[in-house]
Amino acid sequence: MDQRLEAAARTLGSNAADVFFTITLPLILPGIIAGAILGFARSLGEFGLPSPSSPTSQAKPVRPIALYNLTQVPGQEDAAFRLVVISVVVALLALAASEFLARRARARVEGRR
């Protein structure tokens, strides 16, 4: 982001909050949206416990552990395949949403110039 835009807004009398909400945030919004969605997509691949491990918790295994467990049991290949397909579809939808929202925000910012 070009910081001269912020400096120009300040010289024209805008306060810090106005500069942030009218200049800075719209310019960095595509990156924030893309980062949030890609972070969500990345979190789908985490290999660990979803909640603190305690004797009283009834935590279900996260997707990678469930997939591993399904591949270790004979006859569960179909369930493992369904889980893989669902995971790929969710990841592709997250990437598509990230790209769509980033392009939309970029077009919105370029339209103001």
JSON list of C-alpha atoms in Angstrom, two decimals:
[
{"chain": "A", "resi": 1, "resn": "MET", "atom": "CA", "xyz": [0.00, 0.00, 0.00]},
{"chain": "A", "resi": 2, "resn": "ASP", "atom": "CA", "xyz": [1.29, 3.43, -0.89]},
{"chain": "A", "resi": 3, "resn": "GLN", "atom": "CA", "xyz": [1.66, 5.37, 2.36]},
{"chain": "A", "resi": 4, "resn": "ARG", "atom": "CA", "xyz": [1.65, 8.64, 0.45]},
{"chain": "A", "resi": 5, "resn": "LEU", "atom": "CA", "xyz": [-2.12, 8.21, 0.17]},
{"chain": "A", "resi": 6, "resn": "GLU", "atom": "CA", "xyz": [-2.43, 8.25, 3.94]},
{"chain": "A", "resi": 7, "resn": "ALA", "atom": "CA", "xyz": [-0.10, 11.24, 4.18]},
{"chain": "A", "resi": 8, "resn": "ALA", "atom": "CA", "xyz": [-2.15, 13.11, 1.57]},
{"chain": "A", "resi": 9, "resn": "ALA", "atom": "CA", "xyz": [-5.37, 12.41, 3.49]},
{"chain": "A", "resi": 10, "resn": "ARG", "atom": "CA", "xyz": [-3.80, 13.69, 6.70]},
{"chain": "A", "resi": 11, "resn": "THR", "atom": "CA", "xyz": [-2.62, 16.90, 5.03]},
{"chain": "A", "resi": 12, "resn": "LEU", "atom": "CA", "xyz": [-6.18, 17.45, 3.82]},
{"chain": "A", "resi": 13, "resn": "GLY", "atom": "CA", "xyz": [-7.45, 17.41, 7.39]},
{"chain": "A", "resi": 14, "resn": "SER", "atom": "CA", "xyz": [-8.55, 13.81, 7.98]},
{"chain": "A", "resi": 15, "resn": "ASN", "atom": "CA", "xyz": [-7.99, 12.37, 11.43]},
{"chain": "A", "resi": 16, "resn": "ALA", "atom": "CA", "xyz": [-6.39, 8.97, 12.02]},
{"chain": "A", "resi": 17, "resn": "ALA", "atom": "CA", "xyz": [-9.71, 7.08, 12.23]},
{"chain": "A", "resi": 18, "resn": "ASP", "atom": "CA", "xyz": [-10.97, 8.59, 8.96]},
{"chain": "A", "resi": 19, "resn": "VAL", "atom": "CA", "xyz": [-7.70, 7.74, 7.21]},
{"chain": "A", "resi": 20, "resn": "PHE", "atom": "CA", "xyz": [-7.86, 4.17, 8.47]},
{"chain": "A", "resi": 21, "resn": "PHE", "atom": "CA", "xyz": [-11.48, 3.51, 7.52]},
{"chain": "A", "resi": 22, "resn": "THR", "atom": "CA", "xyz": [-11.51, 5.36, 4.18]},
{"chain": "A", "resi": 23, "resn": "ILE", "atom": "CA", "xyz": [-7.98, 4.80, 2.85]},
{"chain": "A", "resi": 24, "resn": "THR", "atom": "CA", "xyz": [-6.08, 2.04, 4.64]},
{"chain": "A", "resi": 25, "resn": "LEU", "atom": "CA", "xyz": [-8.79, -0.55, 5.26]},
{"chain": "A", "resi": 26, "resn": "PRO", "atom": "CA", "xyz": [-10.23, -0.58, 1.71]},
{"chain": "A", "resi": 27, "resn": "LEU", "atom": "CA", "xyz": [-6.74, -0.97, 0.26]},
{"chain": "A", "resi": 28, "resn": "ILE", "atom": "CA", "xyz": [-5.69, -3.84, 2.51]},
{"chain": "A", "resi": 29, "resn": "LEU", "atom": "CA", "xyz": [-9.10, -5.56, 2.59]},
{"chain": "A", "resi": 30, "resn": "PRO", "atom": "CA", "xyz": [-8.34, -8.02, -0.26]},
{"chain": "A", "resi": 31, "resn": "GLY", "atom": "CA", "xyz": [-5.28, -9.27, 1.59]},
{"chain": "A", "resi": 32, "resn": "ILE", "atom": "CA", "xyz": [-7.15, -9.60, 4.87]},
{"chain": "A", "resi": 33, "resn": "ILE", "atom": "CA", "xyz": [-9.99, -11.55, 3.26]},
{"chain": "A", "resi": 34, "resn": "ALA", "atom": "CA", "xyz": [-7.65, -13.83, 1.33]},
{"chain": "A", "resi": 35, "resn": "GLY", "atom": "CA", "xyz": [-5.55, -14.46, 4.45]},
{"chain": "A", "resi": 36, "resn": "ALA", "atom": "CA", "xyz": [-8.58, -15.30, 6.57]},
{"chain": "A", "resi": 37, "resn": "ILE", "atom": "CA", "xyz": [-10.02, -17.73, 4.05]},
{"chain": "A", "resi": 38, "resn": "LEU", "atom": "CA", "xyz": [-6.67, -19.37, 3.33]},
{"chain": "A", "resi": 39, "resn": "GLY", "atom": "CA", "xyz": [-6.07, -19.64, 7.07]},
{"chain": "A", "resi": 40, "resn": "PHE", "atom": "CA", "xyz": [-9.40, -21.43, 7.38]},
{"chain": "A", "resi": 41, "resn": "ALA", "atom": "CA", "xyz": [-8.48, -23.75, 4.51]},
{"chain": "A", "resi": 42, "resn": "ARG", "atom": "CA", "xyz": [-5.12, -24.46, 6.14]},
{"chain": "A", "resi": 43, "resn": "SER", "atom": "CA", "xyz": [-6.76, -25.20, 9.46]},
{"chain": "A", "resi": 44, "resn": "LEU", "atom": "CA", "xyz": [-8.62, -28.07, 7.79]},
{"chain": "A", "resi": 45, "resn": "GLY", "atom": "CA", "xyz": [-5.30, -29.89, 7.55]},
{"chain": "A", "resi": 46, "resn": "GLU", "atom": "CA", "xyz": [-4.28, -29.53, 11.17]},
{"chain": "A", "resi": 47, "resn": "PHE", "atom": "CA", "xyz": [-3.31, -32.81, 12.77]},
{"chain": "A", "resi": 48, "resn": "GLY", "atom": "CA", "xyz": [-4.16, -32.68, 16.45]},
{"chain": "A", "resi": 49, "resn": "LEU", "atom": "CA", "xyz": [-6.89, -32.65, 19.03]},
{"chain": "A", "resi": 50, "resn": "PRO", "atom": "CA", "xyz": [-9.78, -30.21, 18.56]},
{"chain": "A", "resi": 51, "resn": "SER", "atom": "CA", "xyz": [-10.24, -29.70, 22.29]},
{"chain": "A", "resi": 52, "resn": "PRO", "atom": "CA", "xyz": [-8.16, -30.16, 25.42]},
{"chain": "A", "resi": 53, "resn": "SER", "atom": "CA", "xyz": [-7.52, -33.80, 26.13]},
{"chain": "A", "resi": 54, "resn": "SER", "atom": "CA", "xyz": [-9.04, -34.81, 29.41]},
{"chain": "A", "resi": 55, "resn": "PRO", "atom": "CA", "xyz": [-10.66, -37.98, 30.70]},
{"chain": "A", "resi": 56, "resn": "THR", "atom": "CA", "xyz": [-14.10, -36.35, 30.66]},
{"chain": "A", "resi": 57, "resn": "SER", "atom": "CA", "xyz": [-13.96, -34.85, 27.17]},
{"chain": "A", "resi": 58, "resn": "GLN", "atom": "CA", "xyz": [-15.83, -36.63, 24.41]},
{"chain": "A", "resi": 59, "resn": "ALA", "atom": "CA", "xyz": [-13.80, -35.09, 21.58]},
{"chain": "A", "resi": 60, "resn": "LYS", "atom": "CA", "xyz": [-14.19, -36.62, 18.15]},
{"chain": "A", "resi": 61, "resn": "PRO", "atom": "CA", "xyz": [-11.02, -37.05, 16.09]},
{"chain": "A", "resi": 62, "resn": "VAL", "atom": "CA", "xyz": [-10.20, -34.27, 13.66]},
{"chain": "A", "resi": 63, "resn": "ARG", "atom": "CA", "xyz": [-10.41, -34.97, 9.95]},
{"chain": "A", "resi": 64, "resn": "PRO", "atom": "CA", "xyz": [-6.79, -36.12, 9.36]},
{"chain": "A", "resi": 65, "resn": "ILE", "atom": "CA", "xyz": [-6.94, -38.52, 12.31]},
{"chain": "A", "resi": 66, "resn": "ALA", "atom": "CA", "xyz": [-10.35, -39.79, 11.22]},
{"chain": "A", "resi": 67, "resn": "LEU", "atom": "CA", "xyz": [-8.97, -40.38, 7.72]},
{"chain": "A", "resi": 68, "resn": "TYR", "atom": "CA", "xyz": [-5.97, -42.21, 9.13]},
{"chain": "A", "resi": 69, "resn": "ASN", "atom": "CA", "xyz": [-8.22, -44.36, 11.31]},
{"chain": "A", "resi": 70, "resn": "LEU", "atom": "CA", "xyz": [-10.45, -45.21, 8.35]},
{"chain": "A", "resi": 71, "resn": "THR", "atom": "CA", "xyz": [-7.49, -46.31, 6.24]},
{"chain": "A", "resi": 72, "resn": "GLN", "atom": "CA", "xyz": [-6.32, -48.66, 8.99]},
{"chain": "A", "resi": 73, "resn": "VAL", "atom": "CA", "xyz": [-9.61, -50.58, 9.16]},
{"chain": "A", "resi": 74, "resn": "PRO", "atom": "CA", "xyz": [-10.24, -53.14, 6.40]},
{"chain": "A", "resi": 75, "resn": "GLY", "atom": "CA", "xyz": [-13.43, -52.41, 4.45]},
{"chain": "A", "resi": 76, "resn": "GLN", "atom": "CA", "xyz": [-13.52, -48.69, 5.27]},
{"chain": "A", "resi": 77, "resn": "GLU", "atom": "CA", "xyz": [-11.95, -47.51, 2.00]},
{"chain": "A", "resi": 78, "resn": "ASP", "atom": "CA", "xyz": [-15.26, -46.10, 0.75]},
{"chain": "A", "resi": 79, "resn": "ALA", "atom": "CA", "xyz": [-15.70, -43.99, 3.88]},
{"chain": "A", "resi": 80, "resn": "ALA", "atom": "CA", "xyz": [-12.11, -42.77, 3.60]},
{"chain": "A", "resi": 81, "resn": "PHE", "atom": "CA", "xyz": [-12.65, -41.86, -0.06]},
{"chain": "A", "resi": 82, "resn": "ARG", "atom": "CA", "xyz": [-15.83, -39.91, 0.82]},
{"chain": "A", "resi": 83, "resn": "LEU", "atom": "CA", "xyz": [-13.92, -38.02, 3.51]},
{"chain": "A", "resi": 84, "resn": "VAL", "atom": "CA", "xyz": [-11.13, -37.16, 1.08]},
{"chain": "A", "resi": 85, "resn": "VAL", "atom": "CA", "xyz": [-13.61, -35.96, -1.56]},
{"chain": "A", "resi": 86, "resn": "ILE", "atom": "CA", "xyz": [-15.45, -33.81, 0.99]},
{"chain": "A", "resi": 87, "resn": "SER", "atom": "CA", "xyz": [-12.13, -32.35, 2.18]},
{"chain": "A", "resi": 88, "resn": "VAL", "atom": "CA", "xyz": [-11.02, -31.49, -1.35]},
{"chain": "A", "resi": 89, "resn": "VAL", "atom": "CA", "xyz": [-14.37, -29.90, -2.18]},
{"chain": "A", "resi": 90, "resn": "VAL", "atom": "CA", "xyz": [-14.32, -27.77, 0.98]},
{"chain": "A", "resi": 91, "resn": "ALA", "atom": "CA", "xyz": [-10.74, -26.67, 0.29]},
{"chain": "A", "resi": 92, "resn": "LEU", "atom": "CA", "xyz": [-11.56, -25.78, -3.33]},
{"chain": "A", "resi": 93, "resn": "LEU", "atom": "CA", "xyz": [-14.64, -23.84, -2.23]},
{"chain": "A", "resi": 94, "resn": "ALA", "atom": "CA", "xyz": [-12.54, -21.92, 0.28]},
{"chain": "A", "resi": 95, "resn": "LEU", "atom": "CA", "xyz": [-9.96, -21.08, -2.38]},
{"chain": "A", "resi": 96, "resn": "ALA", "atom": "CA", "xyz": [-12.66, -20.05, -4.85]},
{"chain": "A", "resi": 97, "resn": "ALA", "atom": "CA", "xyz": [-14.32, -17.86, -2.23]},
{"chain": "A", "resi": 98, "resn": "SER", "atom": "CA", "xyz": [-10.98, -16.28, -1.40]},
{"chain": "A", "resi": 99, "resn": "GLU", "atom": "CA", "xyz": [-10.27, -15.49, -5.04]},
{"chain": "A", "resi": 100, "resn": "PHE", "atom": "CA", "xyz": [-13.80, -14.17, -5.65]},
{"chain": "A", "resi": 101, "resn": "LEU", "atom": "CA", "xyz": [-13.76, -11.89, -2.61]},
{"chain": "A", "resi": 102, "resn": "ALA", "atom": "CA", "xyz": [-10.24, -10.66, -3.33]},
{"chain": "A", "resi": 103, "resn": "ARG", "atom": "CA", "xyz": [-11.16, -9.80, -6.94]},
{"chain": "A", "resi": 104, "resn": "ARG", "atom": "CA", "xyz": [-14.36, -8.11, -5.82]},
{"chain": "A", "resi": 105, "resn": "ALA", "atom": "CA", "xyz": [-12.53, -6.01, -3.24]},
{"chain": "A", "resi": 106, "resn": "ARG", "atom": "CA", "xyz": [-9.77, -5.19, -5.74]},
{"chain": "A", "resi": 107, "resn": "ALA", "atom": "CA", "xyz": [-12.33, -4.08, -8.34]},
{"chain": "A", "resi": 108, "resn": "ARG", "atom": "CA", "xyz": [-14.08, -1.97, -5.71]},
{"chain": "A", "resi": 109, "resn": "VAL", "atom": "CA", "xyz": [-10.81, -0.24, -4.78]},
{"chain": "A", "resi": 110, "resn": "GLU", "atom": "CA", "xyz": [-9.82, 0.30, -8.43]},
{"chain": "A", "resi": 111, "resn": "GLY", "atom": "CA", "xyz": [-13.28, 1.70, -9.17]},
{"chain": "A", "resi": 112, "resn": "ARG", "atom": "CA", "xyz": [-12.75, 4.49, -6.62]},
{"chain": "A", "resi": 113, "resn": "ARG", "atom": "CA", "xyz": [-9.58, 5.72, -8.29]}
]
